[in-house]
PDB file of C-alpha atoms in Angstrom:
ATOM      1  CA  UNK A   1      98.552  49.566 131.210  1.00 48.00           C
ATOM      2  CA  UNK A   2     100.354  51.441 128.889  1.00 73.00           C
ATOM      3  CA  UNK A   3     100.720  54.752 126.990  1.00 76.00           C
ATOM      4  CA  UNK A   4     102.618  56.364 124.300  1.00 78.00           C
ATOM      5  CA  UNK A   5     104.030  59.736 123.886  1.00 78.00           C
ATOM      6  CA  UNK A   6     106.349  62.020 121.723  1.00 80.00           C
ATOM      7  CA  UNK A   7     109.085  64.073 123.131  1.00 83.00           C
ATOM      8  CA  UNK A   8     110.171  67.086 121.701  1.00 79.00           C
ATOM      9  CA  UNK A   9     113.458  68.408 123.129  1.00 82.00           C
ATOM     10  CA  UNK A  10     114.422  72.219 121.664  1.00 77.00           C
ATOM     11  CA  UNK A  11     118.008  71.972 121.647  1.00 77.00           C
ATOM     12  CA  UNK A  12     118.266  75.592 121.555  1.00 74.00           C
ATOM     13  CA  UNK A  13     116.973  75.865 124.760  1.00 76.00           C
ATOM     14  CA  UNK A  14     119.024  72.633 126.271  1.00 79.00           C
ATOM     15  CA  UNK A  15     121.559  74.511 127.786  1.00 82.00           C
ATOM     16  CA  UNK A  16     119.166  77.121 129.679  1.00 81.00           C
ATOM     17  CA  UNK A  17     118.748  76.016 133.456  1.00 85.00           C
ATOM     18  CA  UNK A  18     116.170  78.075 133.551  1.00 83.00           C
ATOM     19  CA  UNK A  19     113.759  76.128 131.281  1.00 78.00           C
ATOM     20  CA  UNK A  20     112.982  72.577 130.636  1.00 81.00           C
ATOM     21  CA  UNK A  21     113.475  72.045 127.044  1.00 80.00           C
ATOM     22  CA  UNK A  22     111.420  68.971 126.813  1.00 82.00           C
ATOM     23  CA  UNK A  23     107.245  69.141 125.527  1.00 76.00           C
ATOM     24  CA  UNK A  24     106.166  66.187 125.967  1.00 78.00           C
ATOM     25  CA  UNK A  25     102.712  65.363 124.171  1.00 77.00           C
ATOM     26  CA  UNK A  26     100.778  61.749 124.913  1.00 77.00           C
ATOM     27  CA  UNK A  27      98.977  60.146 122.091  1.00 73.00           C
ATOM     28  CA  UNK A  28      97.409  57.142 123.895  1.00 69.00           C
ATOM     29  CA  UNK A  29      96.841  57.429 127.165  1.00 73.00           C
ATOM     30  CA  UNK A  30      96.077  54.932 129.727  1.00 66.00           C
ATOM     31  CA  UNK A  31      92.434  54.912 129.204  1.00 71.00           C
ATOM     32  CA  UNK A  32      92.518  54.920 124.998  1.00 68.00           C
ATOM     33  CA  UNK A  33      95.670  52.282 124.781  1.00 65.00           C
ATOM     34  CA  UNK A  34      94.661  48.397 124.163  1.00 68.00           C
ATOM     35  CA  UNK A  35      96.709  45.251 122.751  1.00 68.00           C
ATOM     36  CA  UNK A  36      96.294  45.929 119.210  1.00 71.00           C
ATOM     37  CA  UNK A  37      96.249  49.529 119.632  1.00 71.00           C
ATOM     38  CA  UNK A  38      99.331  51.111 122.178  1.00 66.00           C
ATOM     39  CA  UNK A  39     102.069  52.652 119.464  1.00 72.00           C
ATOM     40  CA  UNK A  40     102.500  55.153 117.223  1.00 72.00           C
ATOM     41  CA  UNK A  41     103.163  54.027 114.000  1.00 75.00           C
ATOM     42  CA  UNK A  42     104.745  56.900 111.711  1.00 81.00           C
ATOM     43  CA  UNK A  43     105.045  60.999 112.115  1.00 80.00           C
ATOM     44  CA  UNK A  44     105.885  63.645 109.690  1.00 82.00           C
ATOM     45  CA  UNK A  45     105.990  67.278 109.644  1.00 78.00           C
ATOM     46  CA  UNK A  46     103.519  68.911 107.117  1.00 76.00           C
ATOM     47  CA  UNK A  47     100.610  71.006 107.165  1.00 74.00           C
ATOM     48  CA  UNK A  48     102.145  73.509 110.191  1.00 71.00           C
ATOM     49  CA  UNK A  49     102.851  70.546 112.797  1.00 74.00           C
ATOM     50  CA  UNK A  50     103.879  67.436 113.391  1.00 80.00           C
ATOM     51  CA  UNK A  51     101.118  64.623 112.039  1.00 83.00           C
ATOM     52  CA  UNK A  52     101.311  61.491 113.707  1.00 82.00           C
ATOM     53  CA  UNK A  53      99.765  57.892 112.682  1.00 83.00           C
ATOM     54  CA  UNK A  54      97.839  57.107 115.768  1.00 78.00           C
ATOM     55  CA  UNK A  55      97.093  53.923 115.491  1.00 77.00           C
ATOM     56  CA  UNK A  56      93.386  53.414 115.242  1.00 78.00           C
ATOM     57  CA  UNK A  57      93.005  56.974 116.524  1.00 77.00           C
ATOM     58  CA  UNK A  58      93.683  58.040 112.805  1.00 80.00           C
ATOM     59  CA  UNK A  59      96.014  60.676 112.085  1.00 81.00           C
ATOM     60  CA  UNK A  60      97.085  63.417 114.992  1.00 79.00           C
ATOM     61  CA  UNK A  61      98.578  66.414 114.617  1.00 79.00           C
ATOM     62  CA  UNK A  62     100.826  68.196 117.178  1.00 77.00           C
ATOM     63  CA  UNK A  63     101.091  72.034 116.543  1.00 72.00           C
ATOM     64  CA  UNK A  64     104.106  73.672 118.237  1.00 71.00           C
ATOM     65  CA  UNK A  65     103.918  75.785 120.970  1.00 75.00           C
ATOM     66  CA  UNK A  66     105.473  78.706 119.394  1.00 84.00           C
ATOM     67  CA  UNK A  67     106.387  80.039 116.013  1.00 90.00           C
ATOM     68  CA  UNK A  68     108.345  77.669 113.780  1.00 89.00           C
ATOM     69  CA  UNK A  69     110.284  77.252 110.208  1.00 93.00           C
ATOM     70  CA  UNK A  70     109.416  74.096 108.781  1.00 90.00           C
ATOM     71  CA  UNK A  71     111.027  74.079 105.885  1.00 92.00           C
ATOM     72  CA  UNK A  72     113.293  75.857 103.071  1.00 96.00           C
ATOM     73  CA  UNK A  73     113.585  76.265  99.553  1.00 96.00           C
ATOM     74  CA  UNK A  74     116.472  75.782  98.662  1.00 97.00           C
ATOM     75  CA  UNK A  75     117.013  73.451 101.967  1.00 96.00           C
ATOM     76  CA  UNK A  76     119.239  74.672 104.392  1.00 95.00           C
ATOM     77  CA  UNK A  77     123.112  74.201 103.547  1.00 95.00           C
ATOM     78  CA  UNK A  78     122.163  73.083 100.034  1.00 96.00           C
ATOM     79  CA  UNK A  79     125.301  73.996  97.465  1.00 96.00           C
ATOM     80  CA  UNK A  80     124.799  74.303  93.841  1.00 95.00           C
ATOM     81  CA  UNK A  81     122.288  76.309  93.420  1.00 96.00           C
ATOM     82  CA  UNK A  82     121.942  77.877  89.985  1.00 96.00           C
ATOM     83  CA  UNK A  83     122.391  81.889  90.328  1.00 96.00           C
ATOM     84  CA  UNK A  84     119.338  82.673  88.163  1.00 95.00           C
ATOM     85  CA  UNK A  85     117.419  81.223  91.299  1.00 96.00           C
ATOM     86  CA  UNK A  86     113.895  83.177  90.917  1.00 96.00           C
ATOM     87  CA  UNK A  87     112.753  82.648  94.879  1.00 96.00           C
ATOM     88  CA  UNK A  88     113.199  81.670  98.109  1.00 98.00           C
ATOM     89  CA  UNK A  89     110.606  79.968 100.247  1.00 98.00           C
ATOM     90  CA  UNK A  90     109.955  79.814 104.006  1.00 97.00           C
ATOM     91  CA  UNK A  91     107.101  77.684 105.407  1.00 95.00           C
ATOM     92  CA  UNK A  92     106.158  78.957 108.873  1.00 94.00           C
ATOM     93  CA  UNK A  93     104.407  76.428 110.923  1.00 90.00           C
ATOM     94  CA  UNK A  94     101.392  78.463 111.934  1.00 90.00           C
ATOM     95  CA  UNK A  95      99.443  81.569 109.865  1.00 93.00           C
ATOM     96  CA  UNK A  96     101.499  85.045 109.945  1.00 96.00           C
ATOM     97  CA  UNK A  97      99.473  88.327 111.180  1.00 94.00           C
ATOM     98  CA  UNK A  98      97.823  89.385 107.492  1.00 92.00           C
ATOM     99  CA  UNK A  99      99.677  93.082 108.462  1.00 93.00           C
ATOM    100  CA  UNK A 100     102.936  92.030 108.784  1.00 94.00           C
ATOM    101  CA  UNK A 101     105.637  94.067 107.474  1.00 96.00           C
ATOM    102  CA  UNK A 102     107.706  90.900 106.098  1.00 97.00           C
ATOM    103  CA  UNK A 103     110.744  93.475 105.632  1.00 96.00           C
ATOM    104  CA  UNK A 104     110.990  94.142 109.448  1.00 97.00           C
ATOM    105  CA  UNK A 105     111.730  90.403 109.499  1.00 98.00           C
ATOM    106  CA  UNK A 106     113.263  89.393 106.863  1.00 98.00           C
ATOM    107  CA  UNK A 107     117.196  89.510 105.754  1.00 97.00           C
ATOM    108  CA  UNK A 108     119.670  87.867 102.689  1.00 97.00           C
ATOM    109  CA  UNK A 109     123.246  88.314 103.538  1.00 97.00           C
ATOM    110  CA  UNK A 110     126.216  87.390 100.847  1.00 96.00           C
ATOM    111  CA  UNK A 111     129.350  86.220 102.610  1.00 92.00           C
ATOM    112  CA  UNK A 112     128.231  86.161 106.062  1.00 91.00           C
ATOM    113  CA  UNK A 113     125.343  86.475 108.483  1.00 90.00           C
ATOM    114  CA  UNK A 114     126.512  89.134 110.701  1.00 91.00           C
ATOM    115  CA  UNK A 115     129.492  90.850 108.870  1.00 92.00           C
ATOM    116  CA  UNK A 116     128.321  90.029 105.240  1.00 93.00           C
ATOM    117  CA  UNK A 117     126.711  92.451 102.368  1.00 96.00           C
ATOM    118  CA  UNK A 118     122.966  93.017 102.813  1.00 96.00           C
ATOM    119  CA  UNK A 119     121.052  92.309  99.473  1.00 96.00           C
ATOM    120  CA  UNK A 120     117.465  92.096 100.554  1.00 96.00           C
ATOM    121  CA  UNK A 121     116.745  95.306  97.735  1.00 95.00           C
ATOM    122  CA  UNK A 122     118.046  92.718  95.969  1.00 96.00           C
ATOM    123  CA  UNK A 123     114.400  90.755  96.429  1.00 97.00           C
ATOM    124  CA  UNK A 124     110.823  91.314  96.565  1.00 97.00           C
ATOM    125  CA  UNK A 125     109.386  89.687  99.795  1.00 97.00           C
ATOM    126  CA  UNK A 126     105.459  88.948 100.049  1.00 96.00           C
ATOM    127  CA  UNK A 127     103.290  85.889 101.159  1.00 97.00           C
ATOM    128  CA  UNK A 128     103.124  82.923  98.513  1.00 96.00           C
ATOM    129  CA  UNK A 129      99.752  83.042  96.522  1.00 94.00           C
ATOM    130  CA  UNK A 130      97.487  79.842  96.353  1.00 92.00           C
ATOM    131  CA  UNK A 131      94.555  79.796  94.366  1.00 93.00           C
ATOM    132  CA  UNK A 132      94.414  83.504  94.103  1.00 93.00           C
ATOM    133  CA  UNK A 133      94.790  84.232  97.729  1.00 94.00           C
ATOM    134  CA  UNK A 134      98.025  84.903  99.520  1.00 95.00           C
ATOM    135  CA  UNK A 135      98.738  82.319 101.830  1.00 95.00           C
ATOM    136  CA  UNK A 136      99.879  83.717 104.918  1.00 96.00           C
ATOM    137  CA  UNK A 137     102.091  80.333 106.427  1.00 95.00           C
ATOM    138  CA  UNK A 138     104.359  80.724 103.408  1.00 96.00           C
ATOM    139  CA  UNK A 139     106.721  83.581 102.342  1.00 98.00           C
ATOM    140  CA  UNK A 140     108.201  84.062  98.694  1.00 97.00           C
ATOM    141  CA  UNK A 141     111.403  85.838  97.851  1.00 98.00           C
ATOM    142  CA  UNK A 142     111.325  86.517  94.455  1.00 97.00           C
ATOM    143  CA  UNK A 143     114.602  87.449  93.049  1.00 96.00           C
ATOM    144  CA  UNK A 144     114.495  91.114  91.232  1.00 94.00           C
ATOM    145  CA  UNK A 145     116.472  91.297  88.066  1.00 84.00           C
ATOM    146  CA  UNK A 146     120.516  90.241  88.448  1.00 89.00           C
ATOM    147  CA  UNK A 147     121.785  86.962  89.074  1.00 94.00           C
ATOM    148  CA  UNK A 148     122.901  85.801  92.257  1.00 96.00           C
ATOM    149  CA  UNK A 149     127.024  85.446  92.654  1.00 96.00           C
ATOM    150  CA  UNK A 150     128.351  82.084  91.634  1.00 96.00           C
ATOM    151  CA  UNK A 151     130.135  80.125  94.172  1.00 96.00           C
ATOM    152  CA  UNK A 152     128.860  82.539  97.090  1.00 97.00           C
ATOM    153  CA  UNK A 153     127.129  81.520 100.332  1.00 97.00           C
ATOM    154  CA  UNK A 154     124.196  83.103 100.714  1.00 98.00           C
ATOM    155  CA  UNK A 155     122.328  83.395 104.319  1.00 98.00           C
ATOM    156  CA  UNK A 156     118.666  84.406 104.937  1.00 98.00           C
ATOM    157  CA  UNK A 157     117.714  85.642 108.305  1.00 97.00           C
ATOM    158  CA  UNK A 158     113.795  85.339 109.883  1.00 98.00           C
ATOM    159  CA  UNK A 159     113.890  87.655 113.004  1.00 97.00           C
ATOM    160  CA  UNK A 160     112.935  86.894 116.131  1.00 95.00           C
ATOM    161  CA  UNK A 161     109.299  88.394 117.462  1.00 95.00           C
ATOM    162  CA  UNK A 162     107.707  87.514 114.079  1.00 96.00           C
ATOM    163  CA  UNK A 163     104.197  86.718 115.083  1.00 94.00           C
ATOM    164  CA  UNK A 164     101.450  84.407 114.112  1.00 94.00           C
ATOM    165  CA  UNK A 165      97.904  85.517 114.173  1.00 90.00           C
ATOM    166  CA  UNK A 166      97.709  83.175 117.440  1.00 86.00           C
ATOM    167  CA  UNK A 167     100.254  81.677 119.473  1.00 82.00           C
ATOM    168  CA  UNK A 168     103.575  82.683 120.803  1.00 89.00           C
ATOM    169  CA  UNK A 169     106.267  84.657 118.201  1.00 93.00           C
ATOM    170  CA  UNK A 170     109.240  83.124 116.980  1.00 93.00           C
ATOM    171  CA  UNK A 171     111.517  83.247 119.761  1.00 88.00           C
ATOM    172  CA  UNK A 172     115.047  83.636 118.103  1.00 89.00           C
ATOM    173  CA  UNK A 173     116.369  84.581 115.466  1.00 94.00           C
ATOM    174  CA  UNK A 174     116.288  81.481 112.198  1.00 95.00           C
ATOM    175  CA  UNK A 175     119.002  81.525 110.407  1.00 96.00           C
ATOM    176  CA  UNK A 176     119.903  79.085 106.936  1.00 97.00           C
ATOM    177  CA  UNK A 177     121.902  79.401 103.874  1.00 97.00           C
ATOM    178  CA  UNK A 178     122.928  77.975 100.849  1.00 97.00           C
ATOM    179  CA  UNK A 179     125.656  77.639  98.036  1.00 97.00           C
ATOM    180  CA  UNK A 180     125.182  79.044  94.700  1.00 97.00           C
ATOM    181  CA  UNK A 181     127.242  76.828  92.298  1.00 95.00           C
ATOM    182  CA  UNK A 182     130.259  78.191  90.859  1.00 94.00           C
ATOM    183  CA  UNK A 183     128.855  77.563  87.181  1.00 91.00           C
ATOM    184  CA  UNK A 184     126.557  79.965  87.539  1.00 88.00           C
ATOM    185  CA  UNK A 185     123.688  79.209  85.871  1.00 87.00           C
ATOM    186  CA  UNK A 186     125.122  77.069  83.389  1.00 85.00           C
ATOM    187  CA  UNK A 187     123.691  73.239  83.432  1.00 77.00           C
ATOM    188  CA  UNK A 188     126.589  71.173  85.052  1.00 69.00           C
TER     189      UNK A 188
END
């Protein structure tokens, strides 16, 4: 008999002897494994979680314990971005309370995360709209009026205790920047 399983190991949490940083999450179990089907055979993160090809279980998705950013736009550490940028965009990996006060949360720092100039004013922050209807898993941060510095790093902070409409709140602070390219917004 066999079985198969996915690991996920939050290295923030590795160092804590106080919790085991390891989910682990089986996807065929003894019972549903058989010659031709015993593996997984692909997984991607989209759609709030992990989706895994099962096999001939189809495709299964593993949603994350607690609050989670997916992904970035621009992509964390990415240089050259034009200064005339006109958002940001955070995917969360689960639905945001609809009364959120995204500016509680939410922070752009030039320089330097901790020391650096604030310039959240700088930005208007609200939920992305999709077909009409804001889309609570997806925050915009839509640039108001001036350019962005050239050749300045640029960090954007998601506090910790930002909560989803169900499930556990993101548990420390998120932290990513990027590079604005020192041509401005000129076409290299």
């Amino acid at each position: 008999p066999v079985q198969s399983l996915i690991e996920i190991i939050d290295l923030e949490k590795l160092d804590d002897p106080l919790w085991d940083p390891t989910v682990p999450a089986v996807i065929h179990s003894f019972n549903d494994a058989a010659m031709d089907d015993f593996s997984i055979r692909d997984l991607t993160v989209a759609r709030g979680g992990i989706q895994i090809a099962a096999g001939k279980q189809g495709i299964a998705k593993l949603e994350l314990v607690e609050l989670s950013v997916l992904a970035t736009s621009p992509a964390a550490y990415e240089q050259m971005i034009t200064t005339d940028i006109e958002r940001i965009e955070i995917e969360m990996s689960d639905i945001l309370k609809h009364e959120i006060a995204l500016e509680d949360f939410i922070r752009i720092y030039e320089g330097d995360p901790l020391l650096g100039l604030d310039v959240t004013d700088q930005f208007s922050l609200a939920f992305k709209n999709r077909n009409g209807e804001p889309a609570y898993r997806f925050i915009e941060l839509i640039r108001n009026g001036a350019e962005l510095l050239a050749g300045t790093q640029y960090f954007v902070k998601v506090s910790k205790g930002i909560e989803p409409l169900a499930g556990h709140e993101l548990a420390q602070d998120y932290v990513f920047s990027f590079i604005t390219s020192v041509a401005g917004s000129a076409d290299l």
